Short mmCIF file of C-alpha atoms and ligand atoms in Angstrom, two decimals:
data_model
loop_
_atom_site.label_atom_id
_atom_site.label_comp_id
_atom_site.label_asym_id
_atom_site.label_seq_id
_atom_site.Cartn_x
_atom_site.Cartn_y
_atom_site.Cartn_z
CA UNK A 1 -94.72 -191.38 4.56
CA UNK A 2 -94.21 -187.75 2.64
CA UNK A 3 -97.11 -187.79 -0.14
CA UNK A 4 -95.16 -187.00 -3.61
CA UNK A 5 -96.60 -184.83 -6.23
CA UNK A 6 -96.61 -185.93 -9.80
CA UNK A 7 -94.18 -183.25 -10.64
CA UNK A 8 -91.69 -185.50 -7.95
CA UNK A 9 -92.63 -188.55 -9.23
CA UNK A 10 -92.18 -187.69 -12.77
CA UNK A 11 -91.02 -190.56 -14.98
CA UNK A 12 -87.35 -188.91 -15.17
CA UNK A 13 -86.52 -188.68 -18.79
CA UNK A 14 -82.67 -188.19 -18.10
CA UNK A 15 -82.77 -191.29 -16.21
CA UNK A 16 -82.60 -194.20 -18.25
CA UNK A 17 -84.62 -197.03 -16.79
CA UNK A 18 -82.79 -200.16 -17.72
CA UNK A 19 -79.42 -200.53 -18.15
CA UNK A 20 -79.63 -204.08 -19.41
CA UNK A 21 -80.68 -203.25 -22.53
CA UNK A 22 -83.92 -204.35 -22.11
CA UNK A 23 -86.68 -202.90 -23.83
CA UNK A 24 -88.77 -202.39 -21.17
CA UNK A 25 -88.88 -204.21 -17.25
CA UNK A 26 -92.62 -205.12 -16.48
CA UNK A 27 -93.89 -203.39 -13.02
CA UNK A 28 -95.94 -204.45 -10.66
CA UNK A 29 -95.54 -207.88 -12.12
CA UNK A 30 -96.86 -210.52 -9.80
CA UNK A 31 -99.22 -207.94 -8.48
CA UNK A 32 -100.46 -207.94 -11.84
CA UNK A 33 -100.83 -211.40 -12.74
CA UNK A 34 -102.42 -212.13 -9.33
CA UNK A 35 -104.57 -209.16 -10.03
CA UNK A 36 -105.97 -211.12 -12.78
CA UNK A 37 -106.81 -214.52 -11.49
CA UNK A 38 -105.33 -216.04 -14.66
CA UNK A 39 -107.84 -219.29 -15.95
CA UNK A 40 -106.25 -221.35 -17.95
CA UNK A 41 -108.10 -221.65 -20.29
CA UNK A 42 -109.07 -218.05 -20.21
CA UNK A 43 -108.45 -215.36 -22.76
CA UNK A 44 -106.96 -211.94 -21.88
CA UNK A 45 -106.04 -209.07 -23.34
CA UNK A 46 -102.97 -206.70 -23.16
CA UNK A 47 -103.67 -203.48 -24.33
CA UNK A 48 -100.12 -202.55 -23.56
CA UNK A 49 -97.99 -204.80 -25.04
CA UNK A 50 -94.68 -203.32 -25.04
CA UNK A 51 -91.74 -205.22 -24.37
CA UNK A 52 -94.47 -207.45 -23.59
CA UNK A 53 -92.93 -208.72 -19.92
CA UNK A 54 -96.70 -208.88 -18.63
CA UNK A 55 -97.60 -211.13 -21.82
CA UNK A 56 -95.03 -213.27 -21.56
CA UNK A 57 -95.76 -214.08 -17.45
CA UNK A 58 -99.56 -214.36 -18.54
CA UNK A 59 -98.33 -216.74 -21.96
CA UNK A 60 -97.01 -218.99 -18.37
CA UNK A 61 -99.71 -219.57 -16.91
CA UNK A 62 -102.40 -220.02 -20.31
CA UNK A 63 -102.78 -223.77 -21.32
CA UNK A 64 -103.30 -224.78 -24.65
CA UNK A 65 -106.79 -223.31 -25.36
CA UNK A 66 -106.05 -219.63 -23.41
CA UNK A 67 -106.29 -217.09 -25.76
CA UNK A 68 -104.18 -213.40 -25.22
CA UNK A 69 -104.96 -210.52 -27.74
CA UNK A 70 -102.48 -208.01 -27.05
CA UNK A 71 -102.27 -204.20 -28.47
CA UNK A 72 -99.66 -201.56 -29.11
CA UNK A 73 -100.10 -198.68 -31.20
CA UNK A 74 -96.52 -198.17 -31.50
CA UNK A 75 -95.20 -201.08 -34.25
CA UNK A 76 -91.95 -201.27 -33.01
CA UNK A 77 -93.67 -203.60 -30.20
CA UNK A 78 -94.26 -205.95 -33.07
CA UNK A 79 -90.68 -207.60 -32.62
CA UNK A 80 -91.39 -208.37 -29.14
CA UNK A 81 -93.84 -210.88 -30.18
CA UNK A 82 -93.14 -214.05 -29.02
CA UNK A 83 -93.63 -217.45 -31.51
CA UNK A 84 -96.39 -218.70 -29.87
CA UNK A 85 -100.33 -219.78 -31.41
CA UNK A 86 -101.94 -218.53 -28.15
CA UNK A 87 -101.01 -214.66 -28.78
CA UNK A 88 -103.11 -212.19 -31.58
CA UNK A 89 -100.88 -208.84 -31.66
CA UNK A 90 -103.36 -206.02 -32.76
CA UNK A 91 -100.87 -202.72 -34.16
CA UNK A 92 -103.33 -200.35 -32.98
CA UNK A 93 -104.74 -198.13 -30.15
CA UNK A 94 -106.56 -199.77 -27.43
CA UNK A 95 -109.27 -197.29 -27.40
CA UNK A 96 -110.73 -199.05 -30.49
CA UNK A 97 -110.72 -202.26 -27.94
CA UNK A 98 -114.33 -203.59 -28.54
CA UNK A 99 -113.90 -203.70 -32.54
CA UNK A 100 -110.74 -205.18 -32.53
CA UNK A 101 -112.22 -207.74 -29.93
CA UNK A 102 -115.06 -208.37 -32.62
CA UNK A 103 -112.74 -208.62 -35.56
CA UNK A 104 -110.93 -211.43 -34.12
CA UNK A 105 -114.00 -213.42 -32.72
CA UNK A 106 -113.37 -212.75 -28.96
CA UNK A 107 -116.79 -210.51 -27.93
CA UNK A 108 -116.23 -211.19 -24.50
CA UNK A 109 -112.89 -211.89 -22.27
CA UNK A 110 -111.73 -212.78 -18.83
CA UNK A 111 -109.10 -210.17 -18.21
CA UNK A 112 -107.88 -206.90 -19.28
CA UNK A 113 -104.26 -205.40 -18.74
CA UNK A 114 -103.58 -202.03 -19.28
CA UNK A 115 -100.08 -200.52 -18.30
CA UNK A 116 -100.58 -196.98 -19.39
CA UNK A 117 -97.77 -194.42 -20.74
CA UNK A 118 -94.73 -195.18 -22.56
CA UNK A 119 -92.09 -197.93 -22.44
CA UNK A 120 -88.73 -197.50 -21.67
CA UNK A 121 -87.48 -198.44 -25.19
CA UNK A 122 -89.56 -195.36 -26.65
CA UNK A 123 -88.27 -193.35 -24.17
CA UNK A 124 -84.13 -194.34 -25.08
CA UNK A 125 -84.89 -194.09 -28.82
CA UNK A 126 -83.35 -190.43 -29.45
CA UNK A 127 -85.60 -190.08 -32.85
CA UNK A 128 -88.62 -190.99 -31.34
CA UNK A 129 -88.02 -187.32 -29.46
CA UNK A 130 -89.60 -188.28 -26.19
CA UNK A 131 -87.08 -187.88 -23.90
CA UNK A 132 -85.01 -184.23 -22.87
CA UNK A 133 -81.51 -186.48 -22.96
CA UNK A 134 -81.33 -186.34 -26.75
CA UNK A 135 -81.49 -183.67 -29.97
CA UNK A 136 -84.40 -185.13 -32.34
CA UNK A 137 -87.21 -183.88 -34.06
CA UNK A 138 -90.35 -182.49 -31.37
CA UNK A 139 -92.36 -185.71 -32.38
CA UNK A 140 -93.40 -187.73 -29.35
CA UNK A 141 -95.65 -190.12 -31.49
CA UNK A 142 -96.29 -193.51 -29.49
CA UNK A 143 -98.27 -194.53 -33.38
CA UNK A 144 -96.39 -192.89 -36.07
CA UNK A 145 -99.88 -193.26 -38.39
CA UNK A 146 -101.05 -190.37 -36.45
CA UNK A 147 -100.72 -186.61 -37.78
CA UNK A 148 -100.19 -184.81 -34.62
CA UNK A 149 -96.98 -184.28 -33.50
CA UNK A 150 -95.48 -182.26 -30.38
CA UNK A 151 -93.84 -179.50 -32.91
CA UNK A 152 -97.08 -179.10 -34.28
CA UNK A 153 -98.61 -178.97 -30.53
CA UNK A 154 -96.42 -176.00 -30.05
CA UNK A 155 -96.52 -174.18 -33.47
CA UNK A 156 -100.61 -174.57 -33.88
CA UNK A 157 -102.18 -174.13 -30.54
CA UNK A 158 -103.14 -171.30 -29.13
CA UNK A 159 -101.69 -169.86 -25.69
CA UNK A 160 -104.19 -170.36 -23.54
CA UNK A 161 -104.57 -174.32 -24.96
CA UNK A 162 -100.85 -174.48 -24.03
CA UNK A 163 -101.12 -172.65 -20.87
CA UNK A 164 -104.05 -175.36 -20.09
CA UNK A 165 -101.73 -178.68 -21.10
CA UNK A 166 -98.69 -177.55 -19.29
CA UNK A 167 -100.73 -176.86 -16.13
CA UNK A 168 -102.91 -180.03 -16.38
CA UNK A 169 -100.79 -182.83 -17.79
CA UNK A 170 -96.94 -181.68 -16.53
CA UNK A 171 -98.17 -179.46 -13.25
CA UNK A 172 -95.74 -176.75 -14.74
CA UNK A 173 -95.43 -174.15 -11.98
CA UNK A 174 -94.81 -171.13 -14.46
CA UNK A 175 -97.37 -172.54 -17.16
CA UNK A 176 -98.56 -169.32 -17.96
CA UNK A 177 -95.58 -168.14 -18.52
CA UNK A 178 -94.42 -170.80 -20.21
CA UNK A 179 -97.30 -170.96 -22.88
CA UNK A 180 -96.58 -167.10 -23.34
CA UNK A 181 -92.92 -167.21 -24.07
CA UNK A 182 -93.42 -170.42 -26.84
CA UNK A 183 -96.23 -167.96 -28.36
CA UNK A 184 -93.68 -165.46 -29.04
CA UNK A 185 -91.32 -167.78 -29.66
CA UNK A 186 -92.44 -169.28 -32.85
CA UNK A 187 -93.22 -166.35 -34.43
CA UNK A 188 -89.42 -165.72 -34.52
CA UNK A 189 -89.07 -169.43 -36.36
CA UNK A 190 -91.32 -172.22 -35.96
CA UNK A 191 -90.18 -174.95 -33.68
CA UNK A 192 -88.47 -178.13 -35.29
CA UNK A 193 -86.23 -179.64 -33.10
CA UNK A 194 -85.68 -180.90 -28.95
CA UNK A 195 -82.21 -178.65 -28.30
CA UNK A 196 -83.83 -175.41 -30.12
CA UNK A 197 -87.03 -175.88 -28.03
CA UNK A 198 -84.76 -175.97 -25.01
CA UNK A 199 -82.57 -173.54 -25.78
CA UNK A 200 -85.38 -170.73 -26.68
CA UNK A 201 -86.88 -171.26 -22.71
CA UNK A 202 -83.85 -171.23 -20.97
CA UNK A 203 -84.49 -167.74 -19.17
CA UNK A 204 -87.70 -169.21 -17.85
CA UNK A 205 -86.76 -172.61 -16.38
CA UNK A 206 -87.90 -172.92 -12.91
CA UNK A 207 -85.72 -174.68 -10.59
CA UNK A 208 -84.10 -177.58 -11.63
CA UNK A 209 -83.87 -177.86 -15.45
CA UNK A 210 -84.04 -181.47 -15.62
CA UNK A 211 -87.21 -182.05 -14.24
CA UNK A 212 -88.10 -178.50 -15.48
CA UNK A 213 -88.04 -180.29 -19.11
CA UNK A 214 -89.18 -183.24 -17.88
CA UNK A 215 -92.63 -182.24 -16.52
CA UNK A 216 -92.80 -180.33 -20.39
CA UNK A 217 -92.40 -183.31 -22.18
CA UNK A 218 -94.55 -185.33 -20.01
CA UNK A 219 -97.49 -182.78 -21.03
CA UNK A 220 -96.63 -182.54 -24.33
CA UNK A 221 -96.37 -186.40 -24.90
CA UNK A 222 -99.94 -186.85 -22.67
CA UNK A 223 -101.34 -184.27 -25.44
CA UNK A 224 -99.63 -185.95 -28.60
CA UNK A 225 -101.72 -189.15 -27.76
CA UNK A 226 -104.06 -187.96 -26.14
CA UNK A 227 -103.48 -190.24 -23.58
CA UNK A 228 -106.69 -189.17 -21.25
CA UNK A 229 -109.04 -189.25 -23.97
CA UNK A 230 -107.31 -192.86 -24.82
CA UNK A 231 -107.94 -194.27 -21.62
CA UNK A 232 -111.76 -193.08 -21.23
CA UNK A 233 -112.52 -194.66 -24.33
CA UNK A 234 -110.78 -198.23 -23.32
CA UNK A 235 -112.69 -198.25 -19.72
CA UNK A 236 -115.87 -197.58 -21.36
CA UNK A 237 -115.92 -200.40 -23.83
CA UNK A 238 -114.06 -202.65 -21.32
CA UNK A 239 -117.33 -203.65 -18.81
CA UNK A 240 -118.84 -204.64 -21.99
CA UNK A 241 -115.86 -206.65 -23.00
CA UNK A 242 -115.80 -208.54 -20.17
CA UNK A 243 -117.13 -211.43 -18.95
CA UNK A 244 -119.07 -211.68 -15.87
CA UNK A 245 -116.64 -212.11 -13.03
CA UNK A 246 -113.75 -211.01 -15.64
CA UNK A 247 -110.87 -208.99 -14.19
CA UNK A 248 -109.95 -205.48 -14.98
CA UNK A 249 -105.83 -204.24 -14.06
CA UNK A 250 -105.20 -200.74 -14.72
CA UNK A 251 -101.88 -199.58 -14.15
CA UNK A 252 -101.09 -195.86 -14.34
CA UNK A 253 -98.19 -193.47 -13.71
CA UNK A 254 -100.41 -190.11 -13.23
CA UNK A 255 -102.57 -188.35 -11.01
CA UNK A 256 -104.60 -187.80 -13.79
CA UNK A 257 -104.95 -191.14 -15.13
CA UNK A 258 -105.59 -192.78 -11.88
CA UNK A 259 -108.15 -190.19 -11.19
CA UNK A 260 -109.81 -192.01 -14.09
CA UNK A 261 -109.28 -195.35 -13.56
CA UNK A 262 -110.44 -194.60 -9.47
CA UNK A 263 -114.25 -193.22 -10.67
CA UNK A 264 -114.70 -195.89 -13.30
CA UNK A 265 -114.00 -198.41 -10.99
CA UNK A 266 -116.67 -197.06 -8.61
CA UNK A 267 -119.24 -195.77 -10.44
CA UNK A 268 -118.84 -197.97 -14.01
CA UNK A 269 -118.78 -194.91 -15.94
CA UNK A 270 -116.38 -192.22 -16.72
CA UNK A 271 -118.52 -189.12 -15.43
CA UNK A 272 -120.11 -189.62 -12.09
CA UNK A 273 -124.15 -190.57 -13.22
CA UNK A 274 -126.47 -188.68 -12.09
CA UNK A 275 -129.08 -189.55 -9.70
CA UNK A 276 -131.86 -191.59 -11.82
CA UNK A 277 -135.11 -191.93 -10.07
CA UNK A 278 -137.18 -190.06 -8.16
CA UNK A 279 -135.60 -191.41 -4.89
CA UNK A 280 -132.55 -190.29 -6.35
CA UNK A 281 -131.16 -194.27 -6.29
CA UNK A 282 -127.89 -194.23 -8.19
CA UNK A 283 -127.22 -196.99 -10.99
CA UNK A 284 -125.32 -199.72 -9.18
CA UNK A 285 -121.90 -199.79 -10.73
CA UNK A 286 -120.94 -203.62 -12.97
CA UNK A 287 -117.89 -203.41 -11.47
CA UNK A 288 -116.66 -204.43 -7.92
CA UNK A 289 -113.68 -202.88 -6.40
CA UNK A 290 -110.83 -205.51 -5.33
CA UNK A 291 -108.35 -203.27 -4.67
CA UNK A 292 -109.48 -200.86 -1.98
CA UNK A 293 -106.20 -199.05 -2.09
CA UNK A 294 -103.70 -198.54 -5.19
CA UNK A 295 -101.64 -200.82 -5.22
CA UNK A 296 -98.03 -199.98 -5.27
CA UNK A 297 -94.21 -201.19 -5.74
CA UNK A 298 -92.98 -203.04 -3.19
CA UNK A 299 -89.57 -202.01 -1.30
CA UNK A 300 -87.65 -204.76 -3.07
CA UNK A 301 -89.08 -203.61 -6.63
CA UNK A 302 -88.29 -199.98 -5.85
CA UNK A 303 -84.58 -200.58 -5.39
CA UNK A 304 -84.42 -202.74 -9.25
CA UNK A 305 -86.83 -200.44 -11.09
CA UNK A 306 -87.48 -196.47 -10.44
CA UNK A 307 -90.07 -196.30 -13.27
CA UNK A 308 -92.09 -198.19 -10.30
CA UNK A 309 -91.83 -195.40 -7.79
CA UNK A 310 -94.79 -193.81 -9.56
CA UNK A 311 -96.44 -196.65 -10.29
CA UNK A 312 -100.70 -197.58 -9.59
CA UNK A 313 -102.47 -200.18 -9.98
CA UNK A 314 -106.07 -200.82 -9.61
CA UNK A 315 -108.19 -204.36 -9.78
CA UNK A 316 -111.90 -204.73 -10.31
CA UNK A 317 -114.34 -207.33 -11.17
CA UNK A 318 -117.02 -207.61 -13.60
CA UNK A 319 -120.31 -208.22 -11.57
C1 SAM B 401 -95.58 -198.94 -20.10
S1 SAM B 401 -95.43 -199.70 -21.66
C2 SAM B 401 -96.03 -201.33 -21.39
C3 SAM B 401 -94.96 -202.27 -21.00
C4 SAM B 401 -95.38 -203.71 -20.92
N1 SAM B 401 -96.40 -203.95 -19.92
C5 SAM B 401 -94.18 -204.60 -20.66
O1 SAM B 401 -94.20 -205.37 -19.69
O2 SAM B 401 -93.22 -204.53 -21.42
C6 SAM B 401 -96.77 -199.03 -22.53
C7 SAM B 401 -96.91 -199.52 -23.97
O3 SAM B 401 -98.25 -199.30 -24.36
C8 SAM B 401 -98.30 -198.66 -25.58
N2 SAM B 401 -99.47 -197.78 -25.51
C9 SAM B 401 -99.66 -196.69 -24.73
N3 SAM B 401 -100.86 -196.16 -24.93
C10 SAM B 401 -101.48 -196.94 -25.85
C11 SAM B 401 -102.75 -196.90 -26.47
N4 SAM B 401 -103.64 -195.94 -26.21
N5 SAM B 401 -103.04 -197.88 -27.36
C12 SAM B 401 -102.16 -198.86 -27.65
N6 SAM B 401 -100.93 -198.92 -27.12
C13 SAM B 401 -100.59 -197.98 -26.23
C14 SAM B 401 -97.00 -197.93 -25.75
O4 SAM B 401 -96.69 -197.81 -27.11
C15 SAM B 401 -96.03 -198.81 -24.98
O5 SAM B 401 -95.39 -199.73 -25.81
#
């Protein structure tokens, strides 16, 4: 099978997901729950609650004394919350995981969920400004708390920081050009909103402009949250935040991101450790690998749900 690049499998901003109305269709669902080796009496964690589709399959299979904590940083998740005494919804971002954990009296838990990026609702909302379909404001904000915007991204840093994002986060082929024409760009007027954005790089849009844009917004919206940085933070306080023989799920919809997810898995740690003895042994990593391979959607899910075409997800176990 033909290996797709990111800047393929881009989650397709003109392409709206769910036509339903739904906020957001779970993927890799029973992967995921099976990935977790639900106890019921256990207590998990969502950090990605959502439209909370993975929550509510978990809530299924919890009896009365499972606990799930579940996170969003984006409050609009809030209304998704179903009325139930088993679920704690935590409004904020899971890289502050561990604290949370300790604020509500769960140290230590049996499984952790995390189905990274954005949801399908946040993409459809036009003010929210994520997605190249509508005219908004350049925001991008998944928590609307935090300062940093994607028209500040673009009025504030400096060429060769955008040159770096574009390339990194949306695999931009003209990057550098890209970076160089916003830099001249904004000294003409600062920019505000989605359509002027688009409008002031129309002679440089490579190839086809929908997935042009697409692969722009995906970079700036990785940079807005600082999605990487997110995720680094959440795998290393999640070994510690799990029990022995607990279950980690990490689903991700970038190279990037399941770059990260792949080393933490095998070596426990975000940066490769160093050799550590004189015999150059190697700290054994807490976590076993149960899923040798990503796993991936399934030909059945594909056909229902193209957000899944880019879908990963990886399973380990606390030692
Ligand atoms: C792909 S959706 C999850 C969908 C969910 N599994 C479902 O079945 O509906 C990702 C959600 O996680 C939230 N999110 C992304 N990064 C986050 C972070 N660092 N901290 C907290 N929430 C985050 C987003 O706001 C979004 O609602």
């Amino acid at each position: 099978m033909k290996c797709m690049q990111d800047s393929e499998k881009i989650e397709d901003a003109n392409h709206s997901t769910d036509q339903q109305g739904n906020y957001h269709i779970p993927v890799l669902l029973q992967e995921t729950i099976d990935g977790l080796a639900i106890k019921q009496d256990g207590i998990y964690v969502d950090c990605t609650f959502g439209g909370g589709g993975h929550s509510k399959e978990i809530l299924k299979l919890l009896g009365e004394s499972g606990r799930l904590i579940v996170f969003d940083q984006d409050e609009a998740a809030r209304k998704n919350v179903p009325n139930d005494k088993r679920i704690i919804f935590v409004a904020q971002n899971f890289r502050h995981l561990q604290k949370f954990l300790r604020l509500h009296k769960f140290p230590q838990v049996d499984g952790i969920l995390a189905d990274l990026g954005v949801s399908s609702h946040q993409f459809d909302e036009a003010e929210r400004g994520f997605s190249t379909r509508f005219d908004a404001a350049l925001d991008m904000r998944m928590d609307n708390r935090q300062p940093v915007t994607a028209a500040i991204i673009l009025n504030t840093y400096t060429e060769q920081q955008l040159h770096k994002i574009f390339e990194k986060y949306g695999e931009v082929t003209n990057s550098k050009t890209l970076a160089k024409t916003i830099a001249e760009q904004r000294t003409i007027a600062p920019f505000t909103t989605i359509s002027l954005f688009k409008q002031s790089l129309q002679a440089i849009v490579k190839g086809n402009p929908n997935k042009y844009f697409a692969q722009v917004f995906q970079a700036l919206r990785i940079t807005v949250n600082d999605e990487m940085g997110a995720l680094e933070e959440m795998l290393q306080q999640a070994v510690a935040a799990l029990k022995p023989e607990g279950r980690l799920v990490v689903i991700s919809f970038h190279s990037l991101e399941d770059r990260i997810a792949k080393n933490f898995f095998k070596h426990g740690a975000v940066a490769e450790p160093e050799a550590d003895d004189v015999y150059g042994t190697r700290q054994e990593s807490p976590l076993i690998i149960i899923s040798k391979k990503p796993v991936t959607a399934s030909a059945a899910e594909l056909k229902i749900n193209s957000r899944s075409r880019s879908a990963k997800m990886r399973i380990a176990q606390k030692k």
